[in-house]
């Protein structure tokens, strides 16, 4: 991928909202042991975690952009983009503790599964299907506006 | 029966009296060139719903990939070889999805192409499409969009502004009959006008005629490899991907090391990153420009240059000759050097002349002009210094410049705006656009790559949509066009 800093941030914001969030909500709803009574609470928790992830993500994108400067061709390999979630998970888990108790994930799986699902969904979308909806996206370093 | 030849006026304008004796066609968009540059734009315009009757392509070959394929074959890139392009740069698909890797994975029933895309460029060399697959895809897409209905075997000679509006292109067919095509927009995608023969090779041909052992890499020269005697000395000039392929081809021969050709590799200068202890002659790079120049950070760096001069300096740095390091070529060169079959020298040809026994005497002058040139006796010379991109070398473009309808930039190409318009030719609603090699100098670096041709095509389509000639490429149009592409249905 060849992204500019603006493209990174804009793509993350748009894709988390339109692709990551729905995927994470579906993943949270289909977790085993989930009762219909706490679906709303679970959805609220997913939204809160993803908002936090996006806010932290803006900082992360700055870090990734800095690391990109160390690459001779100023590109960002797809594999690195996929695996970057493992760098983001621990700081996110710590940041989740600042959320109100009712918005915190009730278990490790209810935190990890929606986050990983959202990440992989966004990554897959960016690898190809996004270009169908936004044909100029790949030509402009990921910038959308 | 031939129609009378009509003299085209020398000024930029023409009127109805100039068209009186000619067969005249009226279209919305005319693309001149008929190669992959024309194909990229016509593909986008067809996806945007312009009917084939409103589009015309003037070019020598009915197959849009034929010119590229011919040059590729000459330069040792055969149909089973892989191009220097990535999976998403699909010339037959304006979205770049699904990429060539996915298509190849399905065809081979193997996940390996996809794993290569995933691991590139850190764990493995980047995926590159097989040339034959690319040509096949172009032929399929050309049939889908109705290319044969739009293409005419015409050679465009002159373009003039019509006093009543629009542009008139005067062209001749194979029989020499002149035609006039009136269009609202003309697109120039003429590629490179000529081979980039070195000065000494040009002079050699002028004095001694054509020798089968002194060739340019983009000329057909297959017989040369077969006719080389055992242990022949071959002088290869150039430091780009073509030189790399030619050297690879020369090194392919089986048998003992002593019987294989000895390659003397002449480069004009060492690579900027080389050191005193390691005078590197190769600039290893996977694509023609660094990956970040394909719309990424390096492209923004070019686009944000304050002046044209500064933009061109940045472009020059990005588009310096380079060769892809794949297929173990660096290792092959190291082995060949150890066996005494490869030697790189820095300098330029000082003189070239025939010697005894069908050999060629080449005098090479190094960096120090005070030293006497080195004398080399070689069996063949292969010039891999590329193609000439100067607009003045092409009759049609030279005329455009002479009539004030276009301007050359510091690269010798056409000056175009960010949306690839030749602004000097704007006349009412009439527009001239240029893409491909002739548009180097705009904020897109790799203008002659598949990616660059498509980026230009999308920008031109946006400009045409803004002037009301077609609908814009919205999310909905794009999705609908892609679904039709996937189904193989005519746009």
Coordinates of C-alpha atoms in Angstrom, one line a residue:
Chain A
X1 CA 0.0 0.0 0.0
X2 CA 1.1 3.5 -0.7
X3 CA -0.5 5.9 1.8
X4 CA 0.1 9.4 2.8
X5 CA -0.4 10.5 6.4
X6 CA -3.7 12.2 5.5
X7 CA -4.8 9.2 3.5
X8 CA -4.0 6.9 6.5
X9 CA -6.1 8.9 8.9
X10 CA -9.0 9.4 6.6
X11 CA -9.1 5.8 5.5
X12 CA -9.0 4.6 9.1
X13 CA -11.9 6.9 10.1
X14 CA -14.1 6.0 7.1
X15 CA -13.3 2.3 7.1
X16 CA -13.8 1.8 10.9
X17 CA -17.1 3.5 10.7
X18 CA -18.5 1.8 7.6
X19 CA -16.9 -1.6 7.7
X20 CA -15.1 -2.2 11.0
X21 CA -18.0 -1.3 13.2
X22 CA -20.6 -3.4 11.5
X23 CA -18.3 -6.4 11.4
X24 CA -17.4 -6.0 15.1
X25 CA -21.1 -5.7 16.1
X26 CA -21.9 -8.9 14.2
X27 CA -18.9 -10.7 15.8
X28 CA -19.9 -9.5 19.3
X29 CA -23.5 -10.6 18.7
X30 CA -22.5 -14.1 17.7
X31 CA -20.0 -14.7 20.5
X32 CA -20.9 -18.0 22.3
X33 CA -22.7 -17.6 25.7
X34 CA -24.1 -14.2 24.7
X35 CA -27.6 -13.6 26.1
X36 CA -30.1 -11.4 24.2
X37 CA -30.7 -9.3 27.4
X38 CA -27.2 -7.8 27.3
X39 CA -27.0 -7.4 23.5
X40 CA -27.4 -3.6 23.8
X41 CA -24.8 -3.4 26.5
X42 CA -22.5 -5.4 24.3
X43 CA -23.1 -3.2 21.3
X44 CA -22.4 -0.1 23.4
X45 CA -19.2 -1.7 24.6
X46 CA -18.1 -2.5 21.0
X47 CA -18.9 1.1 19.9
X48 CA -16.9 2.5 22.8
X49 CA -13.9 0.3 22.2
X50 CA -13.8 1.1 18.5
X51 CA -14.1 4.8 19.1
X52 CA -11.2 4.5 21.5
X53 CA -9.3 2.4 19.0
X54 CA -9.9 5.0 16.3
X55 CA -8.7 7.9 18.5
X56 CA -5.6 6.0 19.5
X57 CA -5.3 4.9 15.9
X58 CA -4.7 8.5 14.8
X59 CA -1.6 8.5 17.0
X60 CA -0.7 5.1 15.7
X61 CA -1.0 6.3 12.1
X62 CA 1.5 9.0 12.9
X63 CA 3.9 6.4 14.3
X64 CA 3.4 4.2 11.2
X65 CA 4.0 7.2 9.0
X66 CA 7.2 7.8 10.9
X67 CA 8.3 4.2 10.4
X68 CA 7.4 4.5 6.7
X69 CA 10.1 7.1 6.4
X70 CA 12.6 4.4 7.2
X71 CA 11.6 2.4 4.1
X72 CA 13.5 3.3 1.0
X73 CA 10.4 3.2 -1.2
X74 CA 8.1 4.9 1.3
X75 CA 5.5 2.1 1.0
X76 CA 3.6 0.2 3.7
X77 CA 3.5 -3.6 3.1
X78 CA 0.2 -5.3 3.4
X79 CA 1.5 -7.8 5.9
X80 CA 2.7 -5.1 8.3
X81 CA -0.7 -3.4 7.9
X82 CA -2.4 -6.7 8.9
X83 CA -0.1 -7.5 11.8
X84 CA -0.1 -4.0 13.3
X85 CA -3.2 -4.9 15.2
X86 CA -1.0 -6.8 17.6
X87 CA 0.9 -3.7 18.4
X88 CA -2.3 -1.8 19.0
X89 CA -4.1 -4.4 21.2
X90 CA -2.2 -3.9 24.5
X91 CA -2.3 -0.1 24.6
X92 CA -6.0 -0.4 23.7
X93 CA -6.7 -2.9 26.4
X94 CA -5.1 -0.5 28.9
X95 CA -7.1 2.5 27.5
X96 CA -10.3 0.5 27.8
X97 CA -10.0 0.7 31.6
X98 CA -10.8 4.4 31.5
X99 CA -14.2 3.7 30.1
X100 CA -17.2 3.7 32.4
X101 CA -17.8 0.2 33.9
X102 CA -21.0 -0.4 31.8
X103 CA -19.1 0.2 28.6
X104 CA -16.1 -2.0 29.4
X105 CA -16.0 -5.4 27.7
X106 CA -17.2 -8.1 30.1
X107 CA -14.5 -10.6 29.1
X108 CA -11.3 -10.9 27.2
X109 CA -13.0 -12.5 24.3
X110 CA -15.6 -9.8 24.1
X111 CA -12.8 -7.4 23.7
X112 CA -10.4 -9.3 21.5
X113 CA -12.9 -10.9 19.0
X114 CA -14.7 -7.7 17.9
X115 CA -11.5 -5.8 17.7
X116 CA -9.7 -8.4 15.6
X117 CA -12.8 -8.9 13.4
X118 CA -13.1 -5.2 12.8
X119 CA -9.4 -5.0 11.9
X120 CA -9.4 -7.9 9.5
X121 CA -12.6 -6.7 7.9
X122 CA -11.1 -3.3 7.3
X123 CA -7.8 -4.8 6.0
X124 CA -9.7 -7.1 3.6
X125 CA -11.8 -4.2 2.3
X126 CA -8.7 -2.0 1.8
X127 CA -7.0 -4.8 -0.1
X128 CA -9.4 -4.5 -3.0
X129 CA -13.2 -4.0 -2.7
X130 CA -12.7 -0.4 -1.5
X131 CA -11.3 0.5 -4.9
X132 CA -14.6 -0.5 -6.5
X133 CA -16.5 2.0 -4.4
X134 CA -13.9 4.7 -4.4
X135 CA -11.9 4.2 -7.7
X136 CA -9.7 7.3 -7.0
X137 CA -8.7 6.1 -3.5
X138 CA -5.7 4.1 -4.7
X139 CA -4.5 6.9 -6.9
X140 CA -4.4 9.5 -4.2
X141 CA -2.5 7.8 -1.4
X142 CA -5.7 6.9 0.3
X143 CA -6.9 10.4 0.6
X144 CA -10.7 10.8 0.4
X145 CA -11.2 14.5 0.8
Chain B
X1 CA -10.0 5.7 -56.2
X2 CA -7.8 8.1 -54.1
X3 CA -9.3 11.3 -53.0
X4 CA -7.2 14.4 -53.7
X5 CA -4.6 15.2 -51.0
X6 CA -5.6 18.3 -49.2
X7 CA -3.0 20.6 -47.9
X8 CA -3.5 21.4 -44.2
X9 CA -3.1 25.0 -43.2
X10 CA 0.0 25.9 -41.3
X11 CA -1.8 28.0 -38.7
X12 CA -3.7 26.5 -35.8
X13 CA -7.2 27.0 -37.3
X14 CA -9.2 25.4 -40.1
X15 CA -12.7 25.9 -41.4
X16 CA -15.3 24.1 -43.5
X17 CA -13.5 24.9 -46.8
X18 CA -10.6 22.6 -45.6
X19 CA -13.0 19.7 -45.2
X20 CA -14.8 20.0 -48.5
X21 CA -13.1 17.2 -50.3
X22 CA -12.6 14.9 -47.4
X23 CA -14.7 12.1 -45.7
X24 CA -15.6 13.7 -42.4
X25 CA -16.6 11.9 -39.2
X26 CA -18.1 13.6 -36.2
X27 CA -17.4 12.1 -32.8
X28 CA -17.3 13.3 -29.2
X29 CA -13.8 11.9 -28.3
X30 CA -11.0 10.9 -30.6
X31 CA -8.0 9.1 -29.1
X32 CA -4.9 9.1 -31.2
X33 CA -2.3 6.3 -30.7
X34 CA -4.4 3.2 -30.4
X35 CA -2.1 1.6 -27.8
X36 CA -2.6 1.0 -24.1
X37 CA -2.8 4.7 -23.3
X38 CA -5.8 5.0 -25.7
X39 CA -7.2 1.8 -24.3
X40 CA -7.0 3.0 -20.7
X41 CA -9.1 6.2 -21.5
X42 CA -11.6 4.5 -23.8
X43 CA -12.2 1.8 -21.2
X44 CA -13.1 4.4 -18.6
X45 CA -15.3 6.4 -21.0
X46 CA -17.1 3.2 -22.0
X47 CA -17.6 2.3 -18.3
X48 CA -19.1 5.8 -18.0
X49 CA -21.6 5.0 -20.6
X50 CA -20.4 6.9 -23.7
X51 CA -21.6 4.8 -26.7
X52 CA -19.0 3.4 -29.2
X53 CA -20.4 5.6 -31.9
X54 CA -19.2 8.7 -30.0
X55 CA -15.7 7.4 -29.5
X56 CA -13.0 6.9 -32.2
X57 CA -9.5 5.5 -31.9
X58 CA -6.9 6.2 -34.6
X59 CA -3.9 3.9 -34.5
X60 CA -1.9 1.5 -36.5
X61 CA -2.8 -1.7 -34.7
X62 CA -6.2 -3.2 -34.1
X63 CA -4.9 -4.9 -30.9
X64 CA -4.2 -2.2 -28.3
X65 CA -1.5 -4.3 -26.7
X66 CA 0.4 -5.0 -29.9
X67 CA 2.8 -2.1 -29.8
X68 CA 3.8 -2.8 -26.2
X69 CA 4.0 -6.5 -26.9
X70 CA 6.3 -6.0 -29.8
X71 CA 8.7 -3.8 -27.7
X72 CA 8.5 -6.3 -24.9
X73 CA 9.3 -9.3 -27.1
X74 CA 12.3 -7.4 -28.7
X75 CA 13.6 -6.6 -25.2
X76 CA 13.5 -10.2 -24.2
X77 CA 10.2 -10.1 -22.2
X78 CA 8.4 -13.0 -23.6
X79 CA 4.8 -14.0 -23.1
X80 CA 5.6 -16.3 -20.2
X81 CA 7.8 -13.7 -18.5
X82 CA 6.6 -11.5 -15.7
X83 CA 6.2 -7.8 -16.2
X84 CA 7.5 -5.1 -13.9
X85 CA 4.1 -4.3 -12.5
X86 CA 2.0 -5.1 -9.4
X87 CA -1.1 -7.1 -9.0
X88 CA -3.4 -4.1 -8.7
X89 CA -2.2 -2.2 -11.7
X90 CA -4.6 -3.9 -14.1
X91 CA -4.8 -2.1 -17.4
X92 CA -7.9 -4.0 -18.3
X93 CA -9.8 -3.1 -15.1
X94 CA -10.0 0.5 -14.0
X95 CA -10.6 -0.6 -10.4
X96 CA -7.6 -2.8 -10.1
X97 CA -9.8 -5.4 -8.3
X98 CA -9.6 -8.3 -8.5
X99 CA -5.9 -8.1 -9.1
X100 CA -3.8 -10.2 -11.4
X101 CA -2.7 -12.3 -8.4
X102 CA -6.2 -13.4 -7.6
X103 CA -6.9 -14.2 -11.2
X104 CA -3.7 -16.2 -11.4
X105 CA -4.4 -18.0 -8.1
X106 CA -7.8 -19.1 -9.5
X107 CA -6.3 -20.1 -12.9
X108 CA -3.5 -22.1 -11.2
X109 CA -5.7 -23.3 -8.4
X110 CA -2.9 -22.3 -6.0
X111 CA -2.8 -19.8 -3.2
X112 CA 0.9 -19.0 -4.0
X113 CA 0.2 -15.7 -6.0
X114 CA -1.9 -14.4 -3.1
X115 CA 0.6 -15.4 -0.5
X116 CA 3.3 -13.6 -2.6
X117 CA 1.1 -10.4 -2.5
X118 CA 0.7 -10.8 1.2
X119 CA 4.4 -11.3 1.9
X120 CA 5.8 -8.7 -0.6
X121 CA 8.2 -7.0 -0.5
X122 CA 9.7 -8.1 2.8
X123 CA 9.4 -11.9 2.7
X124 CA 9.6 -12.4 -1.0
X125 CA 9.9 -10.5 -4.3
X126 CA 6.7 -8.7 -5.2
X127 CA 4.1 -10.5 -7.3
X128 CA 4.3 -9.5 -11.0
X129 CA 1.8 -10.6 -13.6
X130 CA 2.7 -12.8 -16.5
X131 CA 2.8 -10.8 -19.7
X132 CA 0.7 -13.3 -21.6
X133 CA -2.1 -13.0 -19.0
X134 CA -2.0 -9.2 -19.3
X135 CA -2.3 -9.4 -23.1
X136 CA -5.1 -11.9 -22.8
X137 CA -7.0 -9.6 -20.3
X138 CA -6.6 -6.6 -22.7
X139 CA -8.0 -8.6 -25.6
X140 CA -10.9 -9.7 -23.5
X141 CA -11.7 -6.2 -22.3
X142 CA -11.2 -4.7 -25.8
X143 CA -13.9 -7.1 -27.0
X144 CA -16.2 -6.3 -24.1
X145 CA -16.1 -2.5 -24.7
X146 CA -16.4 -2.8 -28.4
X147 CA -12.9 -1.7 -29.3
X148 CA -13.1 -3.0 -32.9
X149 CA -16.1 -0.7 -33.6
X150 CA -14.2 2.3 -32.4
X151 CA -10.7 1.6 -33.9
X152 CA -9.7 2.8 -37.3
X153 CA -6.3 2.2 -39.0
X154 CA -5.5 5.8 -39.4
X155 CA -2.3 7.8 -39.0
X156 CA -3.1 11.2 -37.6
X157 CA -1.1 13.9 -39.3
X158 CA -2.4 17.3 -38.1
X159 CA -4.8 18.7 -35.5
X160 CA -6.5 22.0 -36.1
X161 CA -9.0 24.1 -34.2
X162 CA -12.2 24.5 -36.2
X163 CA -13.3 28.1 -36.4
X164 CA -16.9 27.0 -35.6
X165 CA -15.8 25.0 -32.5
X166 CA -14.3 21.6 -32.0
X167 CA -11.1 20.1 -33.2
X168 CA -10.4 18.6 -36.6
X169 CA -7.8 15.8 -36.9
X170 CA -6.5 15.1 -40.4
X171 CA -5.4 11.6 -40.8
X172 CA -4.4 9.2 -43.6
X173 CA -5.3 5.6 -44.0
X174 CA -3.1 2.7 -45.4
X175 CA -4.0 3.7 -49.0
X176 CA -2.9 7.3 -48.4
X177 CA -6.4 8.7 -48.5
X178 CA -6.9 11.6 -46.2
X179 CA -9.7 11.7 -43.6
X180 CA -11.0 14.3 -41.2
X181 CA -12.4 13.6 -37.8
X182 CA -14.2 16.3 -36.0
X183 CA -14.2 15.9 -32.2
X184 CA -14.9 17.9 -29.1
X185 CA -12.0 16.3 -27.3
X186 CA -8.8 14.8 -28.7
X187 CA -6.6 12.5 -26.6
X188 CA -3.0 12.0 -27.5
X189 CA -1.5 8.7 -26.3
X190 CA 1.4 8.2 -28.8
X191 CA 3.9 6.5 -26.6
X192 CA 7.6 7.0 -27.4
X193 CA 8.3 8.3 -30.9
X194 CA 11.6 6.6 -31.5
X195 CA 14.4 4.4 -30.2
X196 CA 16.9 6.1 -28.0
X197 CA 20.0 5.2 -30.1
X198 CA 23.2 6.5 -28.6
X199 CA 24.9 9.2 -30.6
X200 CA 27.7 6.9 -31.6
X201 CA 25.3 4.1 -32.7
X202 CA 23.4 6.6 -34.9
X203 CA 26.7 7.8 -36.4
X204 CA 27.8 4.2 -36.9
X205 CA 24.7 3.4 -38.8
X206 CA 25.0 6.5 -40.8
X207 CA 28.5 5.6 -41.9
X208 CA 28.5 1.8 -42.2
X209 CA 24.8 0.9 -42.5
X210 CA 22.9 -1.6 -40.4
X211 CA 24.9 -4.4 -38.9
X212 CA 23.1 -7.5 -37.5
X213 CA 25.5 -7.4 -34.6
X214 CA 25.0 -3.8 -33.7
X215 CA 21.4 -3.4 -32.5
X216 CA 19.1 -1.5 -30.2
X217 CA 17.4 -3.7 -27.6
X218 CA 13.9 -2.6 -28.8
X219 CA 14.7 -3.7 -32.3
X220 CA 14.0 -7.3 -33.3
X221 CA 17.4 -9.0 -32.7
X222 CA 16.6 -12.6 -31.7
X223 CA 19.0 -13.9 -34.3
X224 CA 21.9 -12.2 -32.6
X225 CA 21.7 -14.6 -29.6
X226 CA 21.8 -17.6 -31.8
X227 CA 24.6 -16.4 -34.0
X228 CA 27.1 -15.4 -31.3
X229 CA 30.3 -17.5 -31.5
X230 CA 31.4 -19.5 -28.4
X231 CA 33.0 -17.1 -25.9
X232 CA 31.9 -14.0 -27.7
X233 CA 32.4 -10.6 -26.2
X234 CA 29.2 -8.5 -26.1
X235 CA 29.0 -4.9 -25.2
X236 CA 25.7 -4.0 -23.5
X237 CA 25.0 -0.3 -22.9
X238 CA 22.5 0.9 -20.3
X239 CA 21.5 0.4 -16.7
X240 CA 17.8 -0.1 -16.8
X241 CA 15.5 -3.1 -16.8
X242 CA 16.0 -3.8 -20.4
X243 CA 19.8 -4.0 -20.0
X244 CA 19.1 -6.4 -17.1
X245 CA 16.9 -8.6 -19.2
X246 CA 19.4 -8.7 -22.1
X247 CA 22.2 -9.6 -19.7
X248 CA 20.1 -12.3 -18.2
X249 CA 19.3 -13.6 -21.7
X250 CA 23.0 -13.6 -22.6
X251 CA 23.8 -15.5 -19.4
X252 CA 21.1 -18.1 -20.0
X253 CA 23.1 -20.2 -22.5
X254 CA 24.1 -23.7 -21.2
X255 CA 27.4 -25.4 -21.5
X256 CA 30.8 -24.5 -20.0
X257 CA 31.4 -21.0 -18.7
X258 CA 34.1 -20.5 -21.3
X259 CA 31.7 -20.9 -24.2
X260 CA 29.1 -18.5 -22.9
X261 CA 29.3 -14.8 -24.0
X262 CA 31.5 -12.5 -22.0
X263 CA 29.5 -9.4 -21.2
X264 CA 31.0 -5.9 -21.0
X265 CA 28.4 -3.7 -19.4
X266 CA 28.8 -0.1 -20.1
X267 CA 27.0 2.5 -17.9
X268 CA 27.3 6.2 -18.1
X269 CA 27.5 6.8 -14.4
X270 CA 27.5 4.9 -11.1
X271 CA 24.4 4.7 -9.0
X272 CA 24.2 7.7 -6.6
X273 CA 24.1 5.3 -3.6
X274 CA 27.4 3.6 -4.6
X275 CA 30.5 4.1 -2.6
X276 CA 34.2 4.3 -3.4
X277 CA 34.7 0.7 -2.3
X278 CA 31.5 -0.5 -3.9
X279 CA 30.9 1.3 -7.2
X280 CA 27.4 0.1 -7.9
X281 CA 26.2 0.3 -11.5
X282 CA 22.7 -1.0 -10.8
X283 CA 19.9 0.8 -9.1
X284 CA 17.9 -2.1 -7.9
X285 CA 14.2 -1.2 -7.6
X286 CA 11.1 -3.4 -8.0
X287 CA 9.2 -0.9 -10.1
X288 CA 10.1 1.9 -12.5
X289 CA 9.7 4.4 -9.7
X290 CA 9.8 3.7 -5.9
X291 CA 6.5 2.3 -4.7
X292 CA 5.6 5.4 -2.8
X293 CA 5.4 7.4 -6.0
X294 CA 2.3 5.4 -7.1
X295 CA -0.1 7.9 -5.5
X296 CA 1.6 7.7 -2.1
X297 CA 3.9 10.0 -0.2
X298 CA 6.5 10.4 -2.9
X299 CA 3.7 11.4 -5.4
X300 CA 2.6 14.0 -2.9
X301 CA 6.1 15.2 -2.6
X302 CA 6.2 15.8 -6.4
X303 CA 2.7 17.3 -6.5
X304 CA 3.5 19.8 -3.7
X305 CA 6.6 21.2 -5.5
X306 CA 6.3 25.0 -5.7
X307 CA 7.5 25.5 -9.2
X308 CA 7.6 23.5 -12.4
X309 CA 11.3 23.3 -12.3
X310 CA 11.3 21.9 -8.8
X311 CA 8.7 19.4 -9.7
X312 CA 10.7 18.3 -12.7
X313 CA 13.9 17.9 -10.5
X314 CA 11.9 15.7 -8.1
X315 CA 10.5 13.7 -11.1
X316 CA 14.0 13.2 -12.5
X317 CA 15.2 11.8 -9.2
X318 CA 12.2 9.4 -9.1
X319 CA 12.4 8.2 -12.7
X320 CA 16.1 7.5 -12.8
X321 CA 16.9 4.2 -14.6
X322 CA 16.6 1.1 -12.4
X323 CA 16.2 -2.6 -12.7
X324 CA 14.1 -5.1 -10.7
X325 CA 16.3 -7.3 -8.5
X326 CA 14.0 -10.3 -8.9
X327 CA 14.7 -13.8 -10.2
X328 CA 18.2 -13.8 -8.6
X329 CA 19.7 -11.5 -11.1
X330 CA 22.1 -9.8 -8.6
X331 CA 23.4 -13.3 -7.7
X332 CA 23.7 -14.3 -11.3
X333 CA 25.8 -11.2 -12.0
X334 CA 28.0 -11.9 -9.1
X335 CA 28.7 -15.5 -10.3
X336 CA 29.2 -14.3 -13.8
X337 CA 31.7 -11.7 -12.6
X338 CA 33.6 -14.3 -10.6
X339 CA 33.8 -16.6 -13.7
X340 CA 35.1 -13.6 -15.7
X341 CA 32.0 -13.4 -17.9
X342 CA 30.7 -10.1 -16.7
X343 CA 32.5 -6.8 -16.3
X344 CA 30.9 -3.4 -15.6
X345 CA 32.7 -0.3 -16.8
X346 CA 31.7 3.3 -16.3
X347 CA 32.0 5.6 -19.3
X348 CA 30.6 6.4 -22.8
X349 CA 31.3 5.2 -26.2
X350 CA 33.9 7.4 -27.9
X351 CA 33.8 5.7 -31.3
X352 CA 32.4 2.7 -32.9
X353 CA 33.6 1.1 -36.1
X354 CA 33.8 -2.3 -37.9
X355 CA 36.9 -4.3 -37.3
X356 CA 38.3 -7.5 -38.9
X357 CA 36.3 -10.7 -38.9
X358 CA 32.8 -9.2 -38.4
X359 CA 33.9 -7.7 -35.1
X360 CA 33.3 -4.2 -33.8
X361 CA 35.9 -1.9 -32.4
X362 CA 34.5 0.2 -29.6
X363 CA 36.5 3.0 -27.9
X364 CA 35.3 3.7 -24.4
X365 CA 36.1 7.0 -22.7
X366 CA 35.8 6.9 -18.9
X367 CA 35.1 9.8 -16.5
X368 CA 38.6 11.3 -17.0
X369 CA 38.5 13.0 -20.4
X370 CA 42.3 13.4 -20.3
X371 CA 43.0 9.6 -20.4
X372 CA 43.1 7.9 -23.8
X373 CA 39.9 5.9 -24.5
X374 CA 40.0 2.1 -23.9
X375 CA 39.9 0.0 -27.0
X376 CA 37.5 -3.0 -27.0
X377 CA 37.1 -5.6 -29.7
X378 CA 33.6 -7.1 -29.4
X379 CA 31.4 -9.4 -31.4
X380 CA 28.2 -7.6 -30.8
X381 CA 26.9 -4.3 -29.3
X382 CA 23.4 -4.1 -27.8
X383 CA 22.2 -0.6 -27.0
X384 CA 19.7 -0.7 -24.1
X385 CA 19.4 3.0 -23.5
X386 CA 15.7 3.1 -23.9
X387 CA 13.3 5.1 -26.1
X388 CA 13.2 8.7 -27.1
X389 CA 10.4 10.7 -25.5
X390 CA 10.9 14.1 -27.1
X391 CA 7.7 15.5 -28.6
X392 CA 9.7 17.1 -31.4
X393 CA 10.6 13.6 -32.7
X394 CA 6.9 12.9 -33.5
X395 CA 5.5 14.7 -36.6
X396 CA 2.1 15.3 -35.1
X397 CA 3.4 16.7 -31.8
X398 CA 6.1 18.7 -33.5
X399 CA 3.4 20.3 -35.6
X400 CA 1.2 21.0 -32.5
X401 CA 4.2 22.8 -30.9
X402 CA 5.0 24.7 -34.1
X403 CA 1.4 25.9 -34.4
X404 CA 1.3 27.0 -30.8
X405 CA -1.3 24.4 -29.8
X406 CA 1.1 22.8 -27.4
X407 CA 4.3 23.6 -25.5
X408 CA 7.3 21.4 -24.7
X409 CA 8.5 21.1 -21.1
X410 CA 12.0 20.6 -19.8
X411 CA 11.8 16.9 -20.4
X412 CA 10.9 17.6 -24.1
X413 CA 7.4 16.2 -23.5
X414 CA 4.1 18.1 -23.7
X415 CA 3.2 20.5 -20.9
X416 CA -0.1 19.3 -19.5
X417 CA -2.2 20.5 -16.5
X418 CA -3.0 18.3 -13.5
X419 CA -6.0 16.9 -15.4
X420 CA -3.7 16.1 -18.4
X421 CA -5.1 18.8 -20.6
X422 CA -2.9 20.6 -23.1
X423 CA -4.0 24.0 -22.1
X424 CA -2.6 25.9 -25.1
X425 CA -5.2 24.1 -27.3
X426 CA -8.3 25.1 -25.3
X427 CA -10.8 26.6 -27.7
X428 CA -14.3 27.0 -26.5
X429 CA -15.6 23.6 -25.5
X430 CA -12.7 21.9 -27.4
X431 CA -10.0 20.2 -25.4
X432 CA -6.8 18.3 -26.2
X433 CA -5.5 15.8 -23.6
X434 CA -2.3 13.9 -23.5
X435 CA -1.3 10.9 -21.4
X436 CA 1.4 8.3 -21.3
X437 CA 5.1 9.0 -22.0
X438 CA 4.3 12.4 -23.6
X439 CA 2.9 13.7 -20.3
X440 CA 5.9 13.3 -18.1
X441 CA 6.2 16.4 -16.1
X442 CA 2.8 16.4 -14.5
X443 CA 2.5 15.5 -10.8
X444 CA 2.1 11.8 -11.6
X445 CA 5.6 10.2 -11.8
X446 CA 5.2 6.9 -13.6
X447 CA 3.0 8.3 -16.5
X448 CA 3.9 5.4 -18.8
X449 CA 3.1 2.6 -16.4
X450 CA -0.3 0.9 -16.3
X451 CA -1.0 2.7 -13.0
X452 CA -0.1 6.0 -14.6
X453 CA -2.2 5.4 -17.7
X454 CA -5.2 4.6 -15.6
X455 CA -4.6 7.6 -13.2
X456 CA -4.5 9.9 -16.2
X457 CA -7.6 8.3 -17.8
X458 CA -9.6 8.9 -14.6
X459 CA -8.5 12.5 -14.4
X460 CA -9.3 13.1 -18.0
X461 CA -12.7 11.4 -17.6
X462 CA -13.3 13.7 -14.6
X463 CA -12.5 16.7 -16.7
X464 CA -14.8 15.5 -19.5
X465 CA -17.5 14.9 -17.0
X466 CA -17.1 18.4 -15.6
X467 CA -17.6 19.8 -19.2
X468 CA -20.8 17.7 -19.5
X469 CA -19.5 15.1 -22.0
X470 CA -20.1 12.1 -19.9
X471 CA -21.5 11.3 -16.5
X472 CA -19.1 11.5 -13.5
X473 CA -17.6 8.3 -12.0
X474 CA -19.6 8.3 -8.8
X475 CA -19.7 5.4 -6.3
X476 CA -22.9 4.1 -7.8
X477 CA -21.6 4.3 -11.4
X478 CA -18.4 2.7 -10.4
X479 CA -20.1 -0.2 -8.6
X480 CA -22.5 -0.8 -11.5
X481 CA -19.6 -0.7 -14.0
X482 CA -17.6 -3.1 -11.9
X483 CA -20.5 -5.6 -11.7
X484 CA -20.8 -5.5 -15.4
X485 CA -17.1 -6.1 -15.8
X486 CA -17.3 -9.1 -13.5
X487 CA -20.2 -10.5 -15.5
X488 CA -18.3 -9.8 -18.7
X489 CA -21.3 -7.7 -20.0
X490 CA -20.9 -4.8 -22.4
X491 CA -20.9 -1.5 -20.6

